[in-house]
Amino acid sequence: MANENARSMREREYERKIKAQAIIRFIVCVIITIICLFPLFIIFINATRSSNDIILQGVSFLPGDYLLNNIGTLSDPEAAFGSYVMTYNVWYGYMNSLIIAVSSTVLSVFFSGLTAYGLTVYDFKLKKIATTFILAVMMVPTQVVSTGFLEFMIRIKLYDNYIPLILPAIAAPSVVFFILQYMKASFPVEIVEAARIDGCGEFMTFIRIAIPMLKPAFAVQAIFAFVASWNNYYNPSMLLLSNKLEQRTMPMMVASILGNDKCVDYGVRYVAVALSILPIIIIYLCLSKFIVKGVALGAVKG
Amino acid sequence: MKKKLLTLFLAAAMLLSVAGCNENTNNPSTSGDNSGDNSGDNSSSSGDSQTPSDNTVELKDDGDKLTIVTWESNADVTNMVKIFCKNTGTDESKVEIVRQGKDGGAGSTQIQKYLDGDGDADIITLEADWILKYINDDKLTAPLSAIGIEKSNFASPYQYTVDIGTNEAGVLKGASFQAAPGGFLYRADLAEQYLGVKNPEEMQAKVKDWDTFKATAKELYEASEGKCSLACTEGGLWQVFAANRSKAWVVDGKLVMDTAEDFYDIAKEFNDNHYLAGISQWSDSWGAAIQDGTALGDFAPTWGLTTGEGSILSMFSGKEGESASYGNMALCQGPSAYFWGGTWLAVSNKCDNKTLAKQFIEYFTCSDEGMEAYATETGDFCNNSKVMQKIVDAGTNKNAKLKDGQDQFQIFMDQAAGINMTGLITKYDATIKTSFNDSVNAYLGNPPKDDDGNVTMELEGSTKEDAIKAFKKAVAAAFPDITVE
Amino acid sequence: MQNVQKKPAKMVSYAKYGYIFIAPFFLAYAFFMLYPLINTFLLSFQGNGEATGGQWVGIQNYQWLLFGSEGEFSPGAAIHESFMNDLFNTIILWVGNFVIQLVLSLLLAVWFSDVRVKIKGTGFFKVVMYLPNIITAASVAGIFLMLFGNSKYGAINSMLINWGIFSEPFKFIDDVWVSRILVMFIQSWMWFGNTTLLLMSGIFGIDPAIFEAASIDGSSGMHTFFRITMPILKPIFIYVVITSLIGGLQMFDIPYLLHEGSTLKPQLETAAVFIYKHFQMYYPQNFGYSATASIILFVITAILGIIIYRFNTDSTAPKKVKAAKSSK
């Protein structure tokens, strides 16, 4: 009896300890959450306040009623003699980033799939070397080739357009690697032979049979390729030499409004930054579960 | 197998690299041809600069649009195109403005990059900090005589603008539409509140020389209980100081510090005693600091007082009805006469709109009528002493953003005549000036202070020697052709 | 592969499709990566800017960048100092960011996968913590630039002044060490969610029965972590280190954009900023300096990668030996 009592005491003690631990951990997580969200919160709050309010009142935790005015100033050709419209155009930004991100994502996923498929399904002399090569160059950082890349693009006059921003996506070693792994685990090569017997051409087999089967792997890689391309600042700002407004991507828009000495209205600056991150936050919130799972599946840090 | 692949790649690499080398030698972006020191063994086109004879450059006249290349934050060109088109009946669709680089500093390299590319260019705008680089390079600019403009065509110009627009070989290449003396722009309402100053004359008496300026700054800081400094930025102070130097940054290929070394101490004194508000020039907080009274005012030149949006004056003024500084700014001469910048128009070598380009440049540099229209409509100080005198005499100019519609031209009038920039500017100035101000700011630092103004945390600050060294190294790294000692 | 070997006769006739299918990848790679790499190498032996651009200068760039040249203010000495400063910054910023990030991520990964102590809303926390990683780095720089602005109009300064902690604005962006710590913080802020998720995937791979057994044996949390979790976590841990290292050596957006006014902050200039600066801000471009710095960075990356990889395989070697022995 006494023994049992002592054990239940110990158990209760243990449970209490666990509970206390859980509460402490929960509080720490809440604090981290606040640190994660606070900067974004301030950006969105200040985007709704007037510059004058921000200068005189400092930080506020309540939104103002100036959001539309700020957006108006941002697109007003007369404001600051048109500095805002010459520096930052949200639609160009969205459009250009979207064009580049979508095309490079499609190319990257499609050709990586094709390469992985070629390396899995067929047997040929250079297969092993090709596979090894892809694994070996997977970790080569792209920025170490940027000087030679830029000089080469200037020489063949491929600057100031999107081709050198989109076409290199065809060669994405890490995506190939990921799809290769995926195919090893869940793509029976026999299915290709069955298709051949049915009289399906090699390329059509890839399109009709392999792509549908590889969809989950494609989806994961597509989302990360898209985000990486959308967020890329280094390459577009390097290759778009003239830095024309109509060609700027969203990160370039943000960089140019931050650096502009005439665009000094605080409310407008906050709105500009807020608009630049809004779409990606919305996309993330819609796909968050999928993305969080995808990270563990093998996204490579960029 | 591995070997085979390797040889394959190597072969491909060799092939590509050989192709690369061949083209490399005539790659326009890497070949450095500076005609300023060409020795005659260059191609014939750059040899032209040796002879100051006219009409060696033939420009075309079949382009569809007059293309003016400038930088993003240049408001003057925007205004000029509007005025030009309105008053000469030119269709606005005939004129196009191409903007390269976010501000005057970035424009220096960005415009050159643009000119080396395929883009069209008829007129280019050049800033005082880097005009010499452009007019001494015959690959970038053509003589004004090529479109039929000579020195004698200019209408009563300030001589210094003509001198600077003439290159080392004596060829006229740049025409300035503005003269750029500066003054001290301040909050009239706060000056009255803290200093009891009622008008610009009284204010001028309070800042008439540097000793009085400092005394007033002290008085102001105390009267405002530490809220308000007299001037705002180190950059503005430097402009006044720089204008009174006697030597250029680079003489005979050598970096000359001269009196610039003293400026570290002066800036330190001003900063530590709160004569300056410690704001950085051209930052987003510059205008804000005037609007909320952190600083009473700052140094500003003629082109900073244009009435349109985007000028220094409009940054200081903020929005009508919201900002206390709107309509409360006033201008006085300040402790010492100075000049600051200025923009020149030049003709690009690629010009294919000779007639329209000539018409445009003529309108703003040779025509009394055009220059008067420009000055009265924009509030900029045009490069025509007669016209400016006429406007001042008429007393009709009222600047809406200044208190009681003060006429800023009247303040600038005397100072404009005294400007002498000849021999004081170099083609390196844009970069050197930035590096210099960076090193001064690094020296000034900003240790955190508590409520009583005591330093609460000692920071790793640089000494004056460190700052000077850092500056010299920055120059040496940027310009291998300058000797730094 | 094994499948293939079983029926070689059938597969051989399709070999050409293998080449056709992988051709686009290799063509694109050769054109956009391999040749640029070779070109970078060639450019590293060429000069810079107006003076020597396009000319062959031998190993002068390497000499200047790595060892400088005579004279305190000679161009070689100046460029050497600038490059070394940037290399130093890169290392400092990466180490600082990685330590903060790793400690936090390990802690969170262990907590989130702890079967005994369940935290409410783990799913929500994971989503929120990964959020900063998805936001454009350029915008993140903008966000923190406005929060930590030098003047009193920056959000943090204005808060601290309102609360009476500071009487004057503190120049977060200008101060050497504070701005570096800020960059470390921003980088950690952006990446800790990602690292946490990666580490969690490693921990979830561990059989829960091991943890149960450990807890029955009375193993403390610390003990379990170092004796059980860490050793099993090693492969994914190494992966995290390598990817972070490569990412760290390329650190660009935040250090490049985090400045007020038009000039870069020397204390934040990283090697990637050095490379970018010399072909972007100078004209004619200083391709020589950029290319040389790139090649040096490439070599450093390769060496570090090999060291870490060796370190990894060496420590697993004994296991293989054991396995071989037991099979005998």
mmCIF file with all atom_site columns, N, CA, C and O in Angstrom, chain A residues 35 37-44 46 59 270, chain B residues 284, chain C residues 140-160 170 172-173 182 185-186 189 258 260:
data_model
loop_
_atom_site.group_PDB
_atom_site.id
_atom_site.type_symbol
_atom_site.label_atom_id
_atom_site.label_alt_id
_atom_site.label_comp_id
_atom_site.label_asym_id
_atom_site.label_entity_id
_atom_site.label_seq_id
_atom_site.pdbx_PDB_ins_code
_atom_site.Cartn_x
_atom_site.Cartn_y
_atom_site.Cartn_z
_atom_site.occupancy
_atom_site.B_iso_or_equiv
_atom_site.pdbx_formal_charge
_atom_site.auth_seq_id
_atom_site.auth_comp_id
_atom_site.auth_asym_id
_atom_site.auth_atom_id
_atom_site.pdbx_PDB_model_num
ATOM 1   N N  . ILE A 1 35  ? 9.403  36.923 -32.069 1.00 0.00 ? 35  ILE A N  1
ATOM 2   C CA . ILE A 1 35  ? 10.592 37.462 -32.749 1.00 0.00 ? 35  ILE A CA 1
ATOM 3   C C  . ILE A 1 35  ? 10.476 37.270 -34.257 1.00 0.00 ? 35  ILE A C  1
ATOM 4   O O  . ILE A 1 35  ? 10.868 38.116 -35.039 1.00 0.00 ? 35  ILE A O  1
ATOM 5   N N  . LEU A 1 37  ? 7.697  37.154 -35.993 1.00 0.00 ? 37  LEU A N  1
ATOM 6   C CA . LEU A 1 37  ? 6.613  37.919 -36.616 1.00 0.00 ? 37  LEU A CA 1
ATOM 7   C C  . LEU A 1 37  ? 6.709  39.418 -36.386 1.00 0.00 ? 37  LEU A C  1
ATOM 8   O O  . LEU A 1 37  ? 6.163  40.206 -37.151 1.00 0.00 ? 37  LEU A O  1
ATOM 9   N N  . PHE A 1 38  ? 7.425  39.827 -35.325 1.00 0.00 ? 38  PHE A N  1
ATOM 10  C CA . PHE A 1 38  ? 7.465  41.242 -34.971 1.00 0.00 ? 38  PHE A CA 1
ATOM 11  C C  . PHE A 1 38  ? 7.922  42.153 -36.121 1.00 0.00 ? 38  PHE A C  1
ATOM 12  O O  . PHE A 1 38  ? 7.254  43.146 -36.425 1.00 0.00 ? 38  PHE A O  1
ATOM 13  N N  . PRO A 1 39  ? 9.055  41.819 -36.778 1.00 0.00 ? 39  PRO A N  1
ATOM 14  C CA . PRO A 1 39  ? 9.489  42.698 -37.872 1.00 0.00 ? 39  PRO A CA 1
ATOM 15  C C  . PRO A 1 39  ? 8.438  42.826 -38.973 1.00 0.00 ? 39  PRO A C  1
ATOM 16  O O  . PRO A 1 39  ? 8.192  43.921 -39.479 1.00 0.00 ? 39  PRO A O  1
ATOM 17  N N  . LEU A 1 40  ? 7.779  41.705 -39.288 1.00 0.00 ? 40  LEU A N  1
ATOM 18  C CA . LEU A 1 40  ? 6.759  41.753 -40.335 1.00 0.00 ? 40  LEU A CA 1
ATOM 19  C C  . LEU A 1 40  ? 5.570  42.580 -39.867 1.00 0.00 ? 40  LEU A C  1
ATOM 20  O O  . LEU A 1 40  ? 5.003  43.371 -40.628 1.00 0.00 ? 40  LEU A O  1
ATOM 21  N N  . PHE A 1 41  ? 5.236  42.410 -38.602 1.00 0.00 ? 41  PHE A N  1
ATOM 22  C CA . PHE A 1 41  ? 4.120  43.156 -38.020 1.00 0.00 ? 41  PHE A CA 1
ATOM 23  C C  . PHE A 1 41  ? 4.365  44.665 -38.129 1.00 0.00 ? 41  PHE A C  1
ATOM 24  O O  . PHE A 1 41  ? 3.510  45.428 -38.593 1.00 0.00 ? 41  PHE A O  1
ATOM 25  N N  . ILE A 1 42  ? 5.565  45.085 -37.739 1.00 0.00 ? 42  ILE A N  1
ATOM 26  C CA . ILE A 1 42  ? 5.900  46.511 -37.795 1.00 0.00 ? 42  ILE A CA 1
ATOM 27  C C  . ILE A 1 42  ? 5.822  47.030 -39.232 1.00 0.00 ? 42  ILE A C  1
ATOM 28  O O  . ILE A 1 42  ? 5.295  48.111 -39.492 1.00 0.00 ? 42  ILE A O  1
ATOM 29  N N  . ILE A 1 43  ? 6.338  46.224 -40.172 1.00 0.00 ? 43  ILE A N  1
ATOM 30  C CA . ILE A 1 43  ? 6.307  46.647 -41.573 1.00 0.00 ? 43  ILE A CA 1
ATOM 31  C C  . ILE A 1 43  ? 4.870  46.885 -42.035 1.00 0.00 ? 43  ILE A C  1
ATOM 32  O O  . ILE A 1 43  ? 4.549  47.911 -42.619 1.00 0.00 ? 43  ILE A O  1
ATOM 33  N N  . PHE A 1 44  ? 3.996  45.935 -41.715 1.00 0.00 ? 44  PHE A N  1
ATOM 34  C CA . PHE A 1 44  ? 2.622  46.074 -42.201 1.00 0.00 ? 44  PHE A CA 1
ATOM 35  C C  . PHE A 1 44  ? 1.869  47.188 -41.465 1.00 0.00 ? 44  PHE A C  1
ATOM 36  O O  . PHE A 1 44  ? 1.069  47.903 -42.054 1.00 0.00 ? 44  PHE A O  1
ATOM 37  N N  . ASN A 1 46  ? 3.267  49.959 -40.140 1.00 0.00 ? 46  ASN A N  1
ATOM 38  C CA . ASN A 1 46  ? 3.780  51.242 -40.614 1.00 0.00 ? 46  ASN A CA 1
ATOM 39  C C  . ASN A 1 46  ? 3.377  51.552 -42.045 1.00 0.00 ? 46  ASN A C  1
ATOM 40  O O  . ASN A 1 46  ? 3.341  52.703 -42.446 1.00 0.00 ? 46  ASN A O  1
ATOM 41  N N  . VAL A 1 59  ? 7.092  54.262 -33.032 1.00 0.00 ? 59  VAL A N  1
ATOM 42  C CA . VAL A 1 59  ? 6.446  52.965 -33.247 1.00 0.00 ? 59  VAL A CA 1
ATOM 43  C C  . VAL A 1 59  ? 5.023  52.966 -32.715 1.00 0.00 ? 59  VAL A C  1
ATOM 44  O O  . VAL A 1 59  ? 4.737  53.560 -31.687 1.00 0.00 ? 59  VAL A O  1
ATOM 45  N N  . TYR A 1 270 ? 7.679  51.891 -46.367 1.00 0.00 ? 270 TYR A N  1
ATOM 46  C CA . TYR A 1 270 ? 7.161  50.683 -45.717 1.00 0.00 ? 270 TYR A CA 1
ATOM 47  C C  . TYR A 1 270 ? 6.180  49.959 -46.632 1.00 0.00 ? 270 TYR A C  1
ATOM 48  O O  . TYR A 1 270 ? 6.193  48.732 -46.732 1.00 0.00 ? 270 TYR A O  1
ATOM 49  N N  . ASP B 2 284 ? 17.112 58.865 -45.746 1.00 0.00 ? 284 ASP B N  1
ATOM 50  C CA . ASP B 2 284 ? 15.686 59.119 -45.555 1.00 0.00 ? 284 ASP B CA 1
ATOM 51  C C  . ASP B 2 284 ? 15.423 59.994 -44.336 1.00 0.00 ? 284 ASP B C  1
ATOM 52  O O  . ASP B 2 284 ? 14.377 60.607 -44.228 1.00 0.00 ? 284 ASP B O  1
ATOM 53  N N  . VAL C 3 140 ? 14.010 41.395 -46.730 1.00 0.00 ? 140 VAL C N  1
ATOM 54  C CA . VAL C 3 140 ? 14.404 41.217 -45.335 1.00 0.00 ? 140 VAL C CA 1
ATOM 55  C C  . VAL C 3 140 ? 15.421 42.293 -44.952 1.00 0.00 ? 140 VAL C C  1
ATOM 56  O O  . VAL C 3 140 ? 15.323 42.920 -43.898 1.00 0.00 ? 140 VAL C O  1
ATOM 57  N N  . ALA C 3 141 ? 16.377 42.539 -45.864 1.00 0.00 ? 141 ALA C N  1
ATOM 58  C CA . ALA C 3 141 ? 17.346 43.603 -45.601 1.00 0.00 ? 141 ALA C CA 1
ATOM 59  C C  . ALA C 3 141 ? 16.617 44.927 -45.424 1.00 0.00 ? 141 ALA C C  1
ATOM 60  O O  . ALA C 3 141 ? 16.922 45.699 -44.511 1.00 0.00 ? 141 ALA C O  1
ATOM 61  N N  . GLY C 3 142 ? 15.631 45.182 -46.278 1.00 0.00 ? 142 GLY C N  1
ATOM 62  C CA . GLY C 3 142 ? 14.846 46.406 -46.182 1.00 0.00 ? 142 GLY C CA 1
ATOM 63  C C  . GLY C 3 142 ? 14.112 46.500 -44.854 1.00 0.00 ? 142 GLY C C  1
ATOM 64  O O  . GLY C 3 142 ? 14.106 47.545 -44.197 1.00 0.00 ? 142 GLY C O  1
ATOM 65  N N  . ILE C 3 143 ? 13.511 45.384 -44.449 1.00 0.00 ? 143 ILE C N  1
ATOM 66  C CA . ILE C 3 143 ? 12.765 45.363 -43.190 1.00 0.00 ? 143 ILE C CA 1
ATOM 67  C C  . ILE C 3 143 ? 13.678 45.742 -42.031 1.00 0.00 ? 143 ILE C C  1
ATOM 68  O O  . ILE C 3 143 ? 13.372 46.630 -41.233 1.00 0.00 ? 143 ILE C O  1
ATOM 69  N N  . PHE C 3 144 ? 14.821 45.087 -41.942 1.00 0.00 ? 144 PHE C N  1
ATOM 70  C CA . PHE C 3 144 ? 15.705 45.334 -40.801 1.00 0.00 ? 144 PHE C CA 1
ATOM 71  C C  . PHE C 3 144 ? 16.398 46.691 -40.906 1.00 0.00 ? 144 PHE C C  1
ATOM 72  O O  . PHE C 3 144 ? 16.720 47.297 -39.886 1.00 0.00 ? 144 PHE C O  1
ATOM 73  N N  . LEU C 3 145 ? 16.598 47.145 -42.134 1.00 0.00 ? 145 LEU C N  1
ATOM 74  C CA . LEU C 3 145 ? 17.187 48.475 -42.309 1.00 0.00 ? 145 LEU C CA 1
ATOM 75  C C  . LEU C 3 145 ? 16.245 49.529 -41.741 1.00 0.00 ? 145 LEU C C  1
ATOM 76  O O  . LEU C 3 145 ? 16.679 50.492 -41.104 1.00 0.00 ? 145 LEU C O  1
ATOM 77  N N  . MET C 3 146 ? 14.972 49.341 -41.945 1.00 0.00 ? 146 MET C N  1
ATOM 78  C CA . MET C 3 146 ? 14.023 50.326 -41.441 1.00 0.00 ? 146 MET C CA 1
ATOM 79  C C  . MET C 3 146 ? 13.780 50.147 -39.949 1.00 0.00 ? 146 MET C C  1
ATOM 80  O O  . MET C 3 146 ? 13.553 51.112 -39.233 1.00 0.00 ? 146 MET C O  1
ATOM 81  N N  . LEU C 3 147 ? 13.842 48.918 -39.475 1.00 0.00 ? 147 LEU C N  1
ATOM 82  C CA . LEU C 3 147 ? 13.671 48.695 -38.034 1.00 0.00 ? 147 LEU C CA 1
ATOM 83  C C  . LEU C 3 147 ? 14.855 49.265 -37.267 1.00 0.00 ? 147 LEU C C  1
ATOM 84  O O  . LEU C 3 147 ? 14.696 49.939 -36.261 1.00 0.00 ? 147 LEU C O  1
ATOM 85  N N  . PHE C 3 148 ? 16.059 48.956 -37.741 1.00 0.00 ? 148 PHE C N  1
ATOM 86  C CA . PHE C 3 148 ? 17.260 49.342 -37.004 1.00 0.00 ? 148 PHE C CA 1
ATOM 87  C C  . PHE C 3 148 ? 17.930 50.568 -37.620 1.00 0.00 ? 148 PHE C C  1
ATOM 88  O O  . PHE C 3 148 ? 19.139 50.720 -37.538 1.00 0.00 ? 148 PHE C O  1
ATOM 89  N N  . GLY C 3 149 ? 17.158 51.432 -38.253 1.00 0.00 ? 149 GLY C N  1
ATOM 90  C CA . GLY C 3 149 ? 17.719 52.629 -38.885 1.00 0.00 ? 149 GLY C CA 1
ATOM 91  C C  . GLY C 3 149 ? 18.587 53.418 -37.912 1.00 0.00 ? 149 GLY C C  1
ATOM 92  O O  . GLY C 3 149 ? 18.342 53.429 -36.705 1.00 0.00 ? 149 GLY C O  1
ATOM 93  N N  . ASN C 3 150 ? 19.609 54.064 -38.457 1.00 0.00 ? 150 ASN C N  1
ATOM 94  C CA . ASN C 3 150 ? 20.540 54.830 -37.634 1.00 0.00 ? 150 ASN C CA 1
ATOM 95  C C  . ASN C 3 150 ? 19.888 55.969 -36.879 1.00 0.00 ? 150 ASN C C  1
ATOM 96  O O  . ASN C 3 150 ? 20.269 56.300 -35.770 1.00 0.00 ? 150 ASN C O  1
ATOM 97  N N  . SER C 3 151 ? 18.919 56.611 -37.527 1.00 0.00 ? 151 SER C N  1
ATOM 98  C CA . SER C 3 151 ? 18.354 57.815 -36.940 1.00 0.00 ? 151 SER C CA 1
ATOM 99  C C  . SER C 3 151 ? 17.265 57.430 -35.949 1.00 0.00 ? 151 SER C C  1
ATOM 100 O O  . SER C 3 151 ? 16.911 56.265 -35.814 1.00 0.00 ? 151 SER C O  1
ATOM 101 N N  . LYS C 3 152 ? 16.717 58.435 -35.308 1.00 0.00 ? 152 LYS C N  1
ATOM 102 C CA . LYS C 3 152 ? 15.678 58.139 -34.331 1.00 0.00 ? 152 LYS C CA 1
ATOM 103 C C  . LYS C 3 152 ? 14.358 57.788 -34.995 1.00 0.00 ? 152 LYS C C  1
ATOM 104 O O  . LYS C 3 152 ? 13.386 57.488 -34.326 1.00 0.00 ? 152 LYS C O  1
ATOM 105 N N  . TYR C 3 153 ? 14.331 57.831 -36.340 1.00 0.00 ? 153 TYR C N  1
ATOM 106 C CA . TYR C 3 153 ? 13.094 57.460 -37.023 1.00 0.00 ? 153 TYR C CA 1
ATOM 107 C C  . TYR C 3 153 ? 13.034 55.965 -37.300 1.00 0.00 ? 153 TYR C C  1
ATOM 108 O O  . TYR C 3 153 ? 12.029 55.452 -37.739 1.00 0.00 ? 153 TYR C O  1
ATOM 109 N N  . GLY C 3 154 ? 14.125 55.265 -37.041 1.00 0.00 ? 154 GLY C N  1
ATOM 110 C CA . GLY C 3 154 ? 14.105 53.812 -37.124 1.00 0.00 ? 154 GLY C CA 1
ATOM 111 C C  . GLY C 3 154 ? 13.236 53.276 -35.994 1.00 0.00 ? 154 GLY C C  1
ATOM 112 O O  . GLY C 3 154 ? 13.221 53.828 -34.886 1.00 0.00 ? 154 GLY C O  1
ATOM 113 N N  . ALA C 3 155 ? 12.509 52.182 -36.261 1.00 0.00 ? 155 ALA C N  1
ATOM 114 C CA . ALA C 3 155 ? 11.519 51.699 -35.291 1.00 0.00 ? 155 ALA C CA 1
ATOM 115 C C  . ALA C 3 155 ? 12.145 51.367 -33.938 1.00 0.00 ? 155 ALA C C  1
ATOM 116 O O  . ALA C 3 155 ? 11.618 51.751 -32.891 1.00 0.00 ? 155 ALA C O  1
ATOM 117 N N  . ILE C 3 156 ? 13.269 50.646 -33.937 1.00 0.00 ? 156 ILE C N  1
ATOM 118 C CA . ILE C 3 156 ? 13.864 50.219 -32.668 1.00 0.00 ? 156 ILE C CA 1
ATOM 119 C C  . ILE C 3 156 ? 14.398 51.426 -31.894 1.00 0.00 ? 156 ILE C C  1
ATOM 120 O O  . ILE C 3 156 ? 14.134 51.577 -30.690 1.00 0.00 ? 156 ILE C O  1
ATOM 121 N N  . ASN C 3 157 ? 15.097 52.315 -32.590 1.00 0.00 ? 157 ASN C N  1
ATOM 122 C CA . ASN C 3 157 ? 15.590 53.519 -31.933 1.00 0.00 ? 157 ASN C CA 1
ATOM 123 C C  . ASN C 3 157 ? 14.447 54.319 -31.342 1.00 0.00 ? 157 ASN C C  1
ATOM 124 O O  . ASN C 3 157 ? 14.537 54.796 -30.208 1.00 0.00 ? 157 ASN C O  1
ATOM 125 N N  . SER C 3 158 ? 13.381 54.457 -32.089 1.00 0.00 ? 158 SER C N  1
ATOM 126 C CA . SER C 3 158 ? 12.280 55.285 -31.611 1.00 0.00 ? 158 SER C CA 1
ATOM 127 C C  . SER C 3 158 ? 11.642 54.647 -30.378 1.00 0.00 ? 158 SER C C  1
ATOM 128 O O  . SER C 3 158 ? 11.253 55.324 -29.441 1.00 0.00 ? 158 SER C O  1
ATOM 129 N N  . MET C 3 159 ? 11.588 53.297 -30.350 1.00 0.00 ? 159 MET C N  1
ATOM 130 C CA . MET C 3 159 ? 11.047 52.611 -29.176 1.00 0.00 ? 159 MET C CA 1
ATOM 131 C C  . MET C 3 159 ? 11.935 52.823 -27.965 1.00 0.00 ? 159 MET C C  1
ATOM 132 O O  . MET C 3 159 ? 11.466 53.170 -26.877 1.00 0.00 ? 159 MET C O  1
ATOM 133 N N  . LEU C 3 160 ? 13.245 52.627 -28.178 1.00 0.00 ? 160 LEU C N  1
ATOM 134 C CA . LEU C 3 160 ? 14.176 52.740 -27.046 1.00 0.00 ? 160 LEU C CA 1
ATOM 135 C C  . LEU C 3 160 ? 14.210 54.168 -26.494 1.00 0.00 ? 160 LEU C C  1
ATOM 136 O O  . LEU C 3 160 ? 14.369 54.373 -25.287 1.00 0.00 ? 160 LEU C O  1
ATOM 137 N N  . PHE C 3 170 ? 20.910 55.294 -31.525 1.00 0.00 ? 170 PHE C N  1
ATOM 138 C CA . PHE C 3 170 ? 22.145 54.537 -31.658 1.00 0.00 ? 170 PHE C CA 1
ATOM 139 C C  . PHE C 3 170 ? 22.302 54.103 -33.109 1.00 0.00 ? 170 PHE C C  1
ATOM 140 O O  . PHE C 3 170 ? 21.358 53.625 -33.727 1.00 0.00 ? 170 PHE C O  1
ATOM 141 N N  . PHE C 3 172 ? 22.887 51.700 -35.206 1.00 0.00 ? 172 PHE C N  1
ATOM 142 C CA . PHE C 3 172 ? 22.996 50.239 -35.330 1.00 0.00 ? 172 PHE C CA 1
ATOM 143 C C  . PHE C 3 172 ? 23.702 49.845 -36.623 1.00 0.00 ? 172 PHE C C  1
ATOM 144 O O  . PHE C 3 172 ? 24.467 48.897 -36.660 1.00 0.00 ? 172 PHE C O  1
ATOM 145 N N  . ILE C 3 173 ? 23.384 50.548 -37.695 1.00 0.00 ? 173 ILE C N  1
ATOM 146 C CA . ILE C 3 173 ? 23.882 50.147 -39.009 1.00 0.00 ? 173 ILE C CA 1
ATOM 147 C C  . ILE C 3 173 ? 25.340 50.569 -39.200 1.00 0.00 ? 173 ILE C C  1
ATOM 148 O O  . ILE C 3 173 ? 26.094 49.944 -39.919 1.00 0.00 ? 173 ILE C O  1
ATOM 149 N N  . LEU C 3 182 ? 24.003 42.283 -35.916 1.00 0.00 ? 182 LEU C N  1
ATOM 150 C CA . LEU C 3 182 ? 22.696 42.400 -36.554 1.00 0.00 ? 182 LEU C CA 1
ATOM 151 C C  . LEU C 3 182 ? 22.596 41.475 -37.775 1.00 0.00 ? 182 LEU C C  1
ATOM 152 O O  . LEU C 3 182 ? 21.601 40.775 -37.962 1.00 0.00 ? 182 LEU C O  1
ATOM 153 N N  . PHE C 3 185 ? 22.281 37.998 -36.658 1.00 0.00 ? 185 PHE C N  1
ATOM 154 C CA . PHE C 3 185 ? 20.927 37.773 -36.172 1.00 0.00 ? 185 PHE C CA 1
ATOM 155 C C  . PHE C 3 185 ? 19.962 37.585 -37.347 1.00 0.00 ? 185 PHE C C  1
ATOM 156 O O  . PHE C 3 185 ? 19.146 36.672 -37.358 1.00 0.00 ? 185 PHE C O  1
ATOM 157 N N  . ILE C 3 186 ? 20.089 38.458 -38.354 1.00 0.00 ? 186 ILE C N  1
ATOM 158 C CA . ILE C 3 186 ? 19.172 38.369 -39.493 1.00 0.00 ? 186 ILE C CA 1
ATOM 159 C C  . ILE C 3 186 ? 19.337 37.030 -40.203 1.00 0.00 ? 186 ILE C C  1
ATOM 160 O O  . ILE C 3 186 ? 18.363 36.358 -40.539 1.00 0.00 ? 186 ILE C O  1
ATOM 161 N N  . TRP C 3 189 ? 17.829 34.436 -38.121 1.00 0.00 ? 189 TRP C N  1
ATOM 162 C CA . TRP C 3 189 ? 16.380 34.633 -38.170 1.00 0.00 ? 189 TRP C CA 1
ATOM 163 C C  . TRP C 3 189 ? 15.802 33.993 -39.431 1.00 0.00 ? 189 TRP C C  1
ATOM 164 O O  . TRP C 3 189 ? 14.772 33.342 -39.408 1.00 0.00 ? 189 TRP C O  1
ATOM 165 N N  . LEU C 3 258 ? 22.399 46.186 -46.519 1.00 0.00 ? 258 LEU C N  1
ATOM 166 C CA . LEU C 3 258 ? 22.181 46.783 -45.200 1.00 0.00 ? 258 LEU C CA 1
ATOM 167 C C  . LEU C 3 258 ? 23.066 48.010 -45.004 1.00 0.00 ? 258 LEU C C  1
ATOM 168 O O  . LEU C 3 258 ? 24.080 47.949 -44.313 1.00 0.00 ? 258 LEU C O  1
ATOM 169 N N  . GLU C 3 260 ? 22.764 52.638 -45.059 1.00 0.00 ? 260 GLU C N  1
ATOM 170 C CA . GLU C 3 260 ? 22.027 53.860 -45.387 1.00 0.00 ? 260 GLU C CA 1
ATOM 171 C C  . GLU C 3 260 ? 22.932 54.714 -46.253 1.00 0.00 ? 260 GLU C C  1
ATOM 172 O O  . GLU C 3 260 ? 24.146 54.659 -46.133 1.00 0.00 ? 260 GLU C O  1
#
